[in-house]
């Protein structure tokens, strides 16, 4: 297409640009959903019971606004649990691309929990949430530039980039907070500097101007490098030597007027030529896209799903849950809310309403449904099907009346219903389910989100592993590097969190955390009390070294047959296994089949665990711990533990 355009007069090129701008949004655009910076606040939420529903409601409300206008604000709740939210796509994104970018942002921001604030900059959109009104803020301590040092540019490009940045910063405040600039580089053929500037819609003209002045001064410090982004409290600027800008979306009345004028003055012959070129271009793109997708084409998978028993009509599930009535809500997580439903035939079901509805992920979604629906085990929650035909994606599971394990072990009253025998049965059932996932001969799966709220209990309090929304199948001969970190902070293995290295040992680590929670009745996150200044893993490790593990046992166990000597040894053994599972070095952690054998064969000797991971609170990155902590500790060698600080990770 580029060759053909060189033979067409400039007037035709102008017409081509305006015609492309009027084509349907679904045929063009790039949502630019790559994360540039993700930052969380340092203040803990006040009340989880109130904060989480407010946060979810805020994201839902903003989602509705994004579909209509490309930005949104929302305020939910009262007092210290109020949630203020803002999201905005940059001005060159179409509404469709905007929705896709926001869908990515809202799956990441919940990972700041239990901190009550955070912000995320993507290359196509921005999102922020706090427990106070920040809508008028335009500057702050977090403002900074991110420079891309791929290529060192010459002085000609630097001059064009500087002029383009300053021009965008000057134009945007009086242009609804948005400007895009392209300036040719002097003396260089086909070279330009591209700039995008955006202020948040909640700012007035003066605040926008002040923000962009600060941002432009910051981003110009990135020169002579070829790429720079200013991430400021109230605005965003990017410059680049490559054209990252989307075609102008059809969202302004004045642009429509321009189209009529241009079309009227261009000859019909040129119109036909350009129309033919556009037709060939999109036909060729569609052919290439079909060839690229092949058998994984989303439309084919959607048809397959509609023709299978896995498909549920959206209207059926909406009616079954009484239009997702709050009274039917069973729980919620970072990626969806679960509701109880009753089908017309009387069957009780659990319907998971997913937060994202990204059509670009359709193929992955259908493949995942096919994978999980083929997995059957007594300790896995059965996926009955899904619905993708409505305004959002839904998953349908079997309904389990006793809900999740966390509702028992972290509740001093309900916890009394679980004596040690029942807790041990839950542990064994969960282990057997994971062994099946990891070692199934047909398809092997890493769950990625093992935690107490994903262990559901049937009517007889038997464990069933739930929520395969993050599960990934893997093959033994493939490297397990995840392109996106997903899971629940507090249960995520350090090598996965820090480097994206995903193996079955990540599930082993999560299972180890779960063991410690079941034994102690404590959650592996920070509490406001001094007792929880360390993570549960750190506390268990210190008690293990001091041979005082029994001091950690859940008081509810004292109400039952805890005094039995054999029971006491069994509980201590479970803590020992939990520490083996949460060792810092992945290769030292046992496989799930070995873990199961350790739990069942109580006469088998257990190796001494090495230290768990330690995290630096300030950088949230893995530290290089003192050398003596990097090697297996001899029993009783605890001298260096007390001085090491630990920052635990928390549920999303």
Tab-separated table of C-alpha atoms in Angstrom, residues 193-567:
chain	number	residue	atom	x	y	z
A	193	UNK	CA	8.924	13.035	15.848
A	194	UNK	CA	5.536	11.854	17.133
A	195	UNK	CA	3.989	13.250	20.321
A	196	UNK	CA	0.802	12.578	22.275
A	197	UNK	CA	-0.358	14.724	25.221
A	198	UNK	CA	-3.385	14.105	27.445
A	199	UNK	CA	-4.774	15.703	30.597
A	200	UNK	CA	-7.359	13.979	32.746
A	201	UNK	CA	-10.849	15.303	32.057
A	202	UNK	CA	-11.353	16.292	35.706
A	203	UNK	CA	-8.763	19.085	35.449
A	204	UNK	CA	-9.542	22.661	34.461
A	205	UNK	CA	-7.546	24.475	31.773
A	206	UNK	CA	-5.059	26.043	34.186
A	207	UNK	CA	-4.343	22.783	36.003
A	208	UNK	CA	-3.935	20.961	32.693
A	209	UNK	CA	-1.480	23.584	31.475
A	210	UNK	CA	0.544	23.410	34.702
A	211	UNK	CA	0.656	19.610	34.572
A	212	UNK	CA	1.805	19.529	30.949
A	213	UNK	CA	4.464	22.151	31.599
A	214	UNK	CA	5.894	19.968	34.370
A	215	UNK	CA	5.555	16.844	32.242
A	216	UNK	CA	7.209	18.385	29.173
A	217	UNK	CA	10.155	19.599	31.244
A	218	UNK	CA	10.517	16.095	32.666
A	219	UNK	CA	10.202	14.197	29.392
A	220	UNK	CA	12.700	16.393	27.529
A	221	UNK	CA	15.280	15.035	29.923
A	222	UNK	CA	14.934	11.726	28.046
A	223	UNK	CA	16.614	13.169	24.977
A	224	UNK	CA	18.713	12.129	23.072
A	225	UNK	CA	16.953	8.767	23.411
A	226	UNK	CA	14.336	7.816	20.855
A	227	UNK	CA	11.446	7.287	23.282
A	228	UNK	CA	10.121	9.039	26.364
A	229	UNK	CA	7.002	9.067	28.530
A	230	UNK	CA	6.033	11.492	31.301
A	231	UNK	CA	3.799	9.846	33.925
A	232	UNK	CA	2.301	12.681	35.931
A	233	UNK	CA	-0.517	12.906	38.453
A	234	UNK	CA	-2.806	14.794	36.089
A	235	UNK	CA	-1.469	14.105	32.620
A	236	UNK	CA	0.566	11.952	30.233
A	237	UNK	CA	2.988	12.824	27.434
A	238	UNK	CA	4.820	10.506	25.076
A	239	UNK	CA	7.277	11.178	22.268
A	240	UNK	CA	8.789	8.631	19.880
A	241	UNK	CA	10.624	8.277	16.604
A	242	UNK	CA	8.051	5.684	15.493
A	243	UNK	CA	4.419	6.443	14.725
A	244	UNK	CA	2.493	4.909	17.630
A	245	UNK	CA	-0.608	7.072	17.100
A	246	UNK	CA	-3.897	5.518	16.019
A	247	UNK	CA	-5.901	6.840	13.078
A	248	UNK	CA	-8.219	9.623	14.261
A	249	UNK	CA	-11.383	7.959	15.662
A	250	UNK	CA	-14.823	9.085	14.552
A	251	UNK	CA	-16.002	10.942	17.617
A	252	UNK	CA	-16.304	14.632	16.710
A	253	UNK	CA	-18.911	16.552	14.736
A	254	UNK	CA	-16.346	18.980	13.294
A	255	UNK	CA	-14.353	16.107	11.843
A	256	UNK	CA	-17.484	14.935	10.038
A	257	UNK	CA	-17.857	18.392	8.488
A	258	UNK	CA	-14.253	18.267	7.280
A	259	UNK	CA	-14.959	14.974	5.568
A	260	UNK	CA	-17.865	16.444	3.584
A	261	UNK	CA	-15.799	19.414	2.431
A	262	UNK	CA	-12.814	17.303	1.403
A	263	UNK	CA	-14.934	14.792	-0.459
A	264	UNK	CA	-16.683	17.610	-2.329
A	265	UNK	CA	-13.488	19.107	-3.695
A	266	UNK	CA	-11.635	15.916	-4.669
A	267	UNK	CA	-12.284	14.502	-8.080
A	268	UNK	CA	-14.344	11.352	-8.424
A	269	UNK	CA	-11.466	9.597	-10.198
A	270	UNK	CA	-9.182	9.969	-7.180
A	271	UNK	CA	-11.999	8.835	-4.895
A	272	UNK	CA	-12.318	5.642	-6.900
A	273	UNK	CA	-8.555	5.059	-6.824
A	274	UNK	CA	-8.318	5.567	-3.089
A	275	UNK	CA	-11.422	3.474	-2.478
A	276	UNK	CA	-9.881	0.636	-4.461
A	277	UNK	CA	-6.651	0.886	-2.480
A	278	UNK	CA	-8.541	0.820	0.839
A	279	UNK	CA	-10.562	-2.169	-0.322
A	280	UNK	CA	-7.433	-4.086	-1.325
A	281	UNK	CA	-5.743	-3.118	1.934
A	282	UNK	CA	-8.524	-4.417	4.178
A	283	UNK	CA	-9.086	-7.505	2.043
A	284	UNK	CA	-5.395	-8.322	2.321
A	285	UNK	CA	-5.392	-7.654	6.084
A	286	UNK	CA	-8.390	-9.908	6.592
A	287	UNK	CA	-6.761	-12.669	4.550
A	288	UNK	CA	-3.553	-12.416	6.580
A	289	UNK	CA	-5.498	-12.359	9.847
A	290	UNK	CA	-7.460	-15.457	8.925
A	291	UNK	CA	-4.290	-17.239	7.918
A	292	UNK	CA	-2.628	-16.237	11.205
A	293	UNK	CA	-5.483	-17.416	13.403
A	294	UNK	CA	-6.032	-20.691	11.585
A	295	UNK	CA	-7.921	-23.275	13.606
A	296	UNK	CA	-7.935	-21.034	16.691
A	297	UNK	CA	-10.152	-18.433	15.089
A	298	UNK	CA	-12.476	-17.024	17.741
A	299	UNK	CA	-15.545	-17.176	15.514
A	300	UNK	CA	-15.049	-20.882	14.842
A	301	UNK	CA	-14.560	-21.559	18.525
A	302	UNK	CA	-17.640	-19.519	19.370
A	303	UNK	CA	-19.699	-21.571	16.928
A	304	UNK	CA	-18.282	-24.784	18.368
A	305	UNK	CA	-19.211	-23.619	21.829
A	306	UNK	CA	-22.736	-22.644	20.813
A	307	UNK	CA	-23.256	-26.097	19.355
A	308	UNK	CA	-21.967	-27.877	22.476
A	309	UNK	CA	-23.432	-28.693	25.871
A	310	UNK	CA	-21.072	-26.165	27.460
A	311	UNK	CA	-23.051	-23.215	26.130
A	312	UNK	CA	-25.538	-21.343	28.324
A	313	UNK	CA	-27.693	-18.491	27.099
A	314	UNK	CA	-26.942	-15.242	28.857
A	315	UNK	CA	-30.656	-14.654	29.439
A	316	UNK	CA	-30.950	-18.036	31.182
A	317	UNK	CA	-28.156	-17.231	33.623
A	318	UNK	CA	-29.399	-13.700	34.172
A	319	UNK	CA	-32.813	-15.068	35.129
A	320	UNK	CA	-31.300	-17.840	37.267
A	321	UNK	CA	-29.463	-15.265	39.394
A	322	UNK	CA	-32.389	-12.798	39.520
A	323	UNK	CA	-30.413	-10.362	37.358
A	324	UNK	CA	-27.316	-10.865	39.509
A	325	UNK	CA	-29.123	-9.740	42.638
A	326	UNK	CA	-26.851	-8.800	45.538
A	327	UNK	CA	-28.814	-11.231	47.716
A	328	UNK	CA	-27.458	-14.085	45.569
A	329	UNK	CA	-23.830	-12.986	45.730
A	330	UNK	CA	-21.562	-15.731	47.073
A	331	UNK	CA	-18.211	-13.943	46.905
A	332	UNK	CA	-15.790	-12.022	44.739
A	333	UNK	CA	-12.164	-11.936	43.722
A	334	UNK	CA	-9.860	-9.844	41.600
A	335	UNK	CA	-11.317	-11.150	38.314
A	336	UNK	CA	-14.978	-11.721	38.975
A	337	UNK	CA	-17.998	-11.928	41.252
A	338	UNK	CA	-19.804	-15.220	41.945
A	339	UNK	CA	-23.580	-15.534	42.293
A	340	UNK	CA	-25.859	-18.411	43.230
A	341	UNK	CA	-28.370	-19.352	40.572
A	342	UNK	CA	-31.198	-21.828	40.060
A	343	UNK	CA	-31.834	-23.193	36.573
A	344	UNK	CA	-35.370	-23.885	35.267
A	345	UNK	CA	-34.878	-27.609	35.998
A	346	UNK	CA	-34.138	-26.842	39.666
A	347	UNK	CA	-30.368	-27.349	39.545
A	348	UNK	CA	-28.383	-25.001	41.756
A	349	UNK	CA	-25.362	-23.425	40.091
A	350	UNK	CA	-22.648	-20.878	40.793
A	351	UNK	CA	-22.231	-18.202	38.100
A	352	UNK	CA	-18.979	-16.267	37.885
A	353	UNK	CA	-19.381	-12.861	36.302
A	354	UNK	CA	-15.993	-11.934	34.861
A	355	UNK	CA	-14.722	-8.369	35.106
A	356	UNK	CA	-13.210	-8.350	31.613
A	357	UNK	CA	-15.020	-8.792	28.343
A	358	UNK	CA	-12.142	-8.460	25.900
A	359	UNK	CA	-13.167	-9.775	22.509
A	360	UNK	CA	-9.503	-10.082	21.518
A	361	UNK	CA	-9.215	-12.761	24.202
A	362	UNK	CA	-12.118	-14.810	22.890
A	363	UNK	CA	-9.952	-17.599	21.493
A	364	UNK	CA	-8.038	-17.945	24.764
A	365	UNK	CA	-11.298	-17.945	26.711
A	366	UNK	CA	-12.912	-20.666	24.606
A	367	UNK	CA	-9.775	-22.799	24.680
A	368	UNK	CA	-9.624	-22.483	28.450
A	369	UNK	CA	-13.252	-23.512	28.831
A	370	UNK	CA	-12.603	-26.563	26.671
A	371	UNK	CA	-9.515	-27.459	28.721
A	372	UNK	CA	-11.096	-27.114	32.147
A	373	UNK	CA	-14.376	-28.785	31.191
A	374	UNK	CA	-12.406	-31.904	30.259
A	375	UNK	CA	-10.778	-32.134	33.709
A	376	UNK	CA	-12.694	-34.287	36.200
A	377	UNK	CA	-11.644	-35.260	39.716
A	378	UNK	CA	-13.456	-35.649	43.018
A	379	UNK	CA	-11.457	-32.755	44.502
A	380	UNK	CA	-12.012	-30.295	41.644
A	381	UNK	CA	-15.077	-28.103	41.238
A	382	UNK	CA	-16.802	-29.079	38.025
A	383	UNK	CA	-17.142	-26.430	35.318
A	384	UNK	CA	-20.569	-26.852	33.720
A	385	UNK	CA	-20.071	-24.341	30.915
A	386	UNK	CA	-20.034	-20.664	30.060
A	387	UNK	CA	-21.789	-17.865	28.237
A	388	UNK	CA	-20.057	-15.471	25.854
A	389	UNK	CA	-22.997	-14.257	23.797
A	390	UNK	CA	-24.177	-11.523	26.155
A	391	UNK	CA	-22.650	-8.217	27.259
A	392	UNK	CA	-20.157	-9.981	29.546
A	393	UNK	CA	-18.428	-13.342	29.924
A	394	UNK	CA	-19.858	-15.821	32.433
A	395	UNK	CA	-18.588	-19.132	33.814
A	396	UNK	CA	-20.973	-21.713	35.279
A	397	UNK	CA	-19.845	-24.075	38.061
A	398	UNK	CA	-21.490	-26.661	40.268
A	399	UNK	CA	-22.866	-25.109	43.459
A	400	UNK	CA	-21.315	-26.067	46.794
A	401	UNK	CA	-23.422	-25.145	49.849
A	402	UNK	CA	-20.633	-24.582	52.386
A	403	UNK	CA	-18.887	-22.021	50.195
A	404	UNK	CA	-15.134	-21.584	50.797
A	405	UNK	CA	-12.603	-22.703	53.382
A	406	UNK	CA	-11.615	-19.166	54.385
A	407	UNK	CA	-15.105	-18.608	55.806
A	408	UNK	CA	-14.350	-21.294	58.384
A	409	UNK	CA	-10.688	-21.165	59.339
A	410	UNK	CA	-10.517	-17.378	59.719
A	411	UNK	CA	-13.767	-17.167	61.702
A	412	UNK	CA	-13.420	-17.886	65.449
A	413	UNK	CA	-16.996	-19.158	65.601
A	414	UNK	CA	-17.299	-21.162	62.360
A	415	UNK	CA	-13.783	-22.492	62.885
A	416	UNK	CA	-15.103	-24.655	65.713
A	417	UNK	CA	-16.911	-26.784	63.125
A	418	UNK	CA	-13.559	-27.958	61.752
A	419	UNK	CA	-11.749	-30.295	64.129
A	420	UNK	CA	-8.325	-31.577	63.184
A	421	UNK	CA	-9.665	-34.663	61.404
A	422	UNK	CA	-11.805	-32.520	59.097
A	423	UNK	CA	-8.973	-30.070	58.475
A	424	UNK	CA	-6.596	-32.895	57.662
A	425	UNK	CA	-9.136	-34.391	55.241
A	426	UNK	CA	-9.386	-30.986	53.527
A	427	UNK	CA	-5.588	-30.839	53.273
A	428	UNK	CA	-5.375	-34.322	51.750
A	429	UNK	CA	-8.242	-33.636	49.335
A	430	UNK	CA	-6.620	-30.424	48.138
A	431	UNK	CA	-3.263	-32.188	47.709
A	432	UNK	CA	-4.888	-34.999	45.703
A	433	UNK	CA	-6.583	-32.438	43.448
A	434	UNK	CA	-3.269	-30.700	42.766
A	435	UNK	CA	-1.476	-33.965	42.092
A	436	UNK	CA	-4.141	-34.722	39.492
A	437	UNK	CA	-3.732	-31.299	37.866
A	438	UNK	CA	0.067	-31.527	37.769
A	439	UNK	CA	0.417	-35.160	36.730
A	440	UNK	CA	-2.624	-35.890	34.603
A	441	UNK	CA	-1.398	-37.824	31.568
A	442	UNK	CA	-3.805	-36.093	29.155
A	443	UNK	CA	-3.284	-32.471	30.109
A	444	UNK	CA	-1.203	-30.998	32.909
A	445	UNK	CA	-2.324	-27.774	34.534
A	446	UNK	CA	-0.795	-25.160	36.804
A	447	UNK	CA	-3.623	-23.591	38.789
A	448	UNK	CA	-1.747	-20.349	39.692
A	449	UNK	CA	-4.238	-19.213	42.356
A	450	UNK	CA	-4.350	-21.780	45.154
A	451	UNK	CA	-5.692	-20.086	48.294
A	452	UNK	CA	-8.258	-20.695	51.020
A	453	UNK	CA	-11.052	-18.829	49.226
A	454	UNK	CA	-10.565	-21.097	46.188
A	455	UNK	CA	-10.983	-24.268	48.233
A	456	UNK	CA	-14.723	-24.880	48.313
A	457	UNK	CA	-16.471	-27.298	50.668
A	458	UNK	CA	-19.338	-29.603	49.765
A	459	UNK	CA	-22.165	-30.642	52.108
A	460	UNK	CA	-19.810	-33.054	53.895
A	461	UNK	CA	-17.023	-30.470	54.164
A	462	UNK	CA	-14.884	-32.199	51.538
A	463	UNK	CA	-12.441	-30.016	49.616
A	464	UNK	CA	-12.869	-29.070	45.970
A	465	UNK	CA	-10.399	-26.782	44.202
A	466	UNK	CA	-12.181	-23.957	42.389
A	467	UNK	CA	-11.550	-20.986	40.105
A	468	UNK	CA	-9.589	-22.138	37.106
A	469	UNK	CA	-9.817	-18.652	35.602
A	470	UNK	CA	-6.050	-18.292	35.955
A	471	UNK	CA	-5.126	-21.892	35.152
A	472	UNK	CA	-2.653	-22.632	32.388
A	473	UNK	CA	-1.831	-25.927	30.765
A	474	UNK	CA	1.827	-26.770	30.294
A	475	UNK	CA	4.056	-29.366	28.677
A	476	UNK	CA	7.186	-30.819	30.174
A	477	UNK	CA	9.415	-29.778	27.278
A	478	UNK	CA	8.326	-26.138	27.315
A	479	UNK	CA	9.841	-23.311	29.322
A	480	UNK	CA	7.361	-21.908	31.777
A	481	UNK	CA	7.746	-18.159	31.465
A	482	UNK	CA	4.476	-16.307	31.945
A	483	UNK	CA	3.959	-13.142	29.913
A	484	UNK	CA	1.595	-11.725	32.539
A	485	UNK	CA	1.725	-12.182	36.287
A	486	UNK	CA	-1.612	-13.323	37.668
A	487	UNK	CA	-2.629	-14.763	40.984
A	488	UNK	CA	-3.165	-13.587	44.549
A	489	UNK	CA	-0.481	-11.644	46.343
A	490	UNK	CA	0.401	-13.463	49.540
A	491	UNK	CA	0.246	-16.871	47.865
A	492	UNK	CA	2.499	-16.207	44.864
A	493	UNK	CA	5.911	-17.864	44.694
A	494	UNK	CA	8.807	-15.380	44.673
A	495	UNK	CA	10.326	-16.569	41.386
A	496	UNK	CA	6.948	-16.175	39.658
A	497	UNK	CA	6.285	-12.748	41.140
A	498	UNK	CA	9.760	-11.372	40.439
A	499	UNK	CA	10.631	-13.006	37.120
A	500	UNK	CA	7.432	-14.532	35.726
A	501	UNK	CA	8.940	-18.024	36.034
A	502	UNK	CA	5.892	-20.285	36.158
A	503	UNK	CA	6.226	-23.976	37.026
A	504	UNK	CA	4.200	-26.383	39.112
A	505	UNK	CA	6.411	-25.342	42.052
A	506	UNK	CA	4.432	-22.078	42.136
A	507	UNK	CA	1.357	-24.117	43.112
A	508	UNK	CA	3.451	-26.000	45.680
A	509	UNK	CA	4.407	-22.693	47.286
A	510	UNK	CA	0.758	-21.572	47.433
A	511	UNK	CA	-0.224	-24.928	48.936
A	512	UNK	CA	2.429	-24.459	51.633
A	513	UNK	CA	0.906	-21.110	52.590
A	514	UNK	CA	-2.503	-22.783	52.717
A	515	UNK	CA	-1.212	-25.477	55.094
A	516	UNK	CA	0.048	-22.863	57.528
A	517	UNK	CA	-3.275	-21.011	57.390
A	518	UNK	CA	-5.282	-24.174	58.085
A	519	UNK	CA	-3.141	-25.050	61.104
A	520	UNK	CA	-2.973	-21.561	62.612
A	521	UNK	CA	-6.322	-20.031	61.648
A	522	UNK	CA	-4.365	-16.935	60.562
A	523	UNK	CA	-4.295	-15.345	57.127
A	524	UNK	CA	-0.975	-14.721	55.411
A	525	UNK	CA	-1.294	-10.962	55.245
A	526	UNK	CA	-0.591	-8.010	57.432
A	527	UNK	CA	-2.904	-7.068	60.238
A	528	UNK	CA	-3.044	-3.762	62.076
A	529	UNK	CA	-2.000	-5.515	65.268
A	530	UNK	CA	1.649	-5.839	66.245
A	531	UNK	CA	1.242	-9.606	66.364
A	532	UNK	CA	1.162	-9.678	62.565
A	533	UNK	CA	4.131	-7.408	61.840
A	534	UNK	CA	5.704	-10.389	60.036
A	535	UNK	CA	4.066	-12.656	57.481
A	536	UNK	CA	2.630	-15.957	58.611
A	537	UNK	CA	5.443	-17.808	56.801
A	538	UNK	CA	8.081	-15.835	58.685
A	539	UNK	CA	6.331	-16.403	62.012
A	540	UNK	CA	6.064	-20.154	61.348
A	541	UNK	CA	9.729	-20.292	60.306
A	542	UNK	CA	10.896	-18.603	63.501
A	543	UNK	CA	8.741	-20.878	65.667
A	544	UNK	CA	10.034	-23.922	63.811
A	545	UNK	CA	13.638	-22.951	64.503
A	546	UNK	CA	12.804	-22.426	68.179
A	547	UNK	CA	10.857	-25.727	68.320
A	548	UNK	CA	7.737	-23.880	69.457
A	549	UNK	CA	5.408	-24.661	66.553
A	550	UNK	CA	2.582	-25.678	68.895
A	551	UNK	CA	2.298	-22.044	70.031
A	552	UNK	CA	0.865	-21.238	66.588
A	553	UNK	CA	-1.959	-23.779	66.571
A	554	UNK	CA	-5.486	-22.460	66.062
A	555	UNK	CA	-7.175	-22.162	69.493
A	556	UNK	CA	-10.189	-23.963	68.032
A	557	UNK	CA	-8.089	-27.120	67.825
A	558	UNK	CA	-7.806	-27.025	71.621
A	559	UNK	CA	-11.541	-27.614	71.806
A	560	UNK	CA	-11.195	-31.026	70.192
A	561	UNK	CA	-8.748	-33.889	70.593
A	562	UNK	CA	-5.649	-31.735	70.252
A	563	UNK	CA	-4.306	-33.095	73.558
A	564	UNK	CA	-3.835	-36.458	71.873
A	565	UNK	CA	-0.077	-36.905	71.440
A	566	UNK	CA	-0.427	-38.366	67.941
A	567	UNK	CA	-2.618	-35.450	66.835
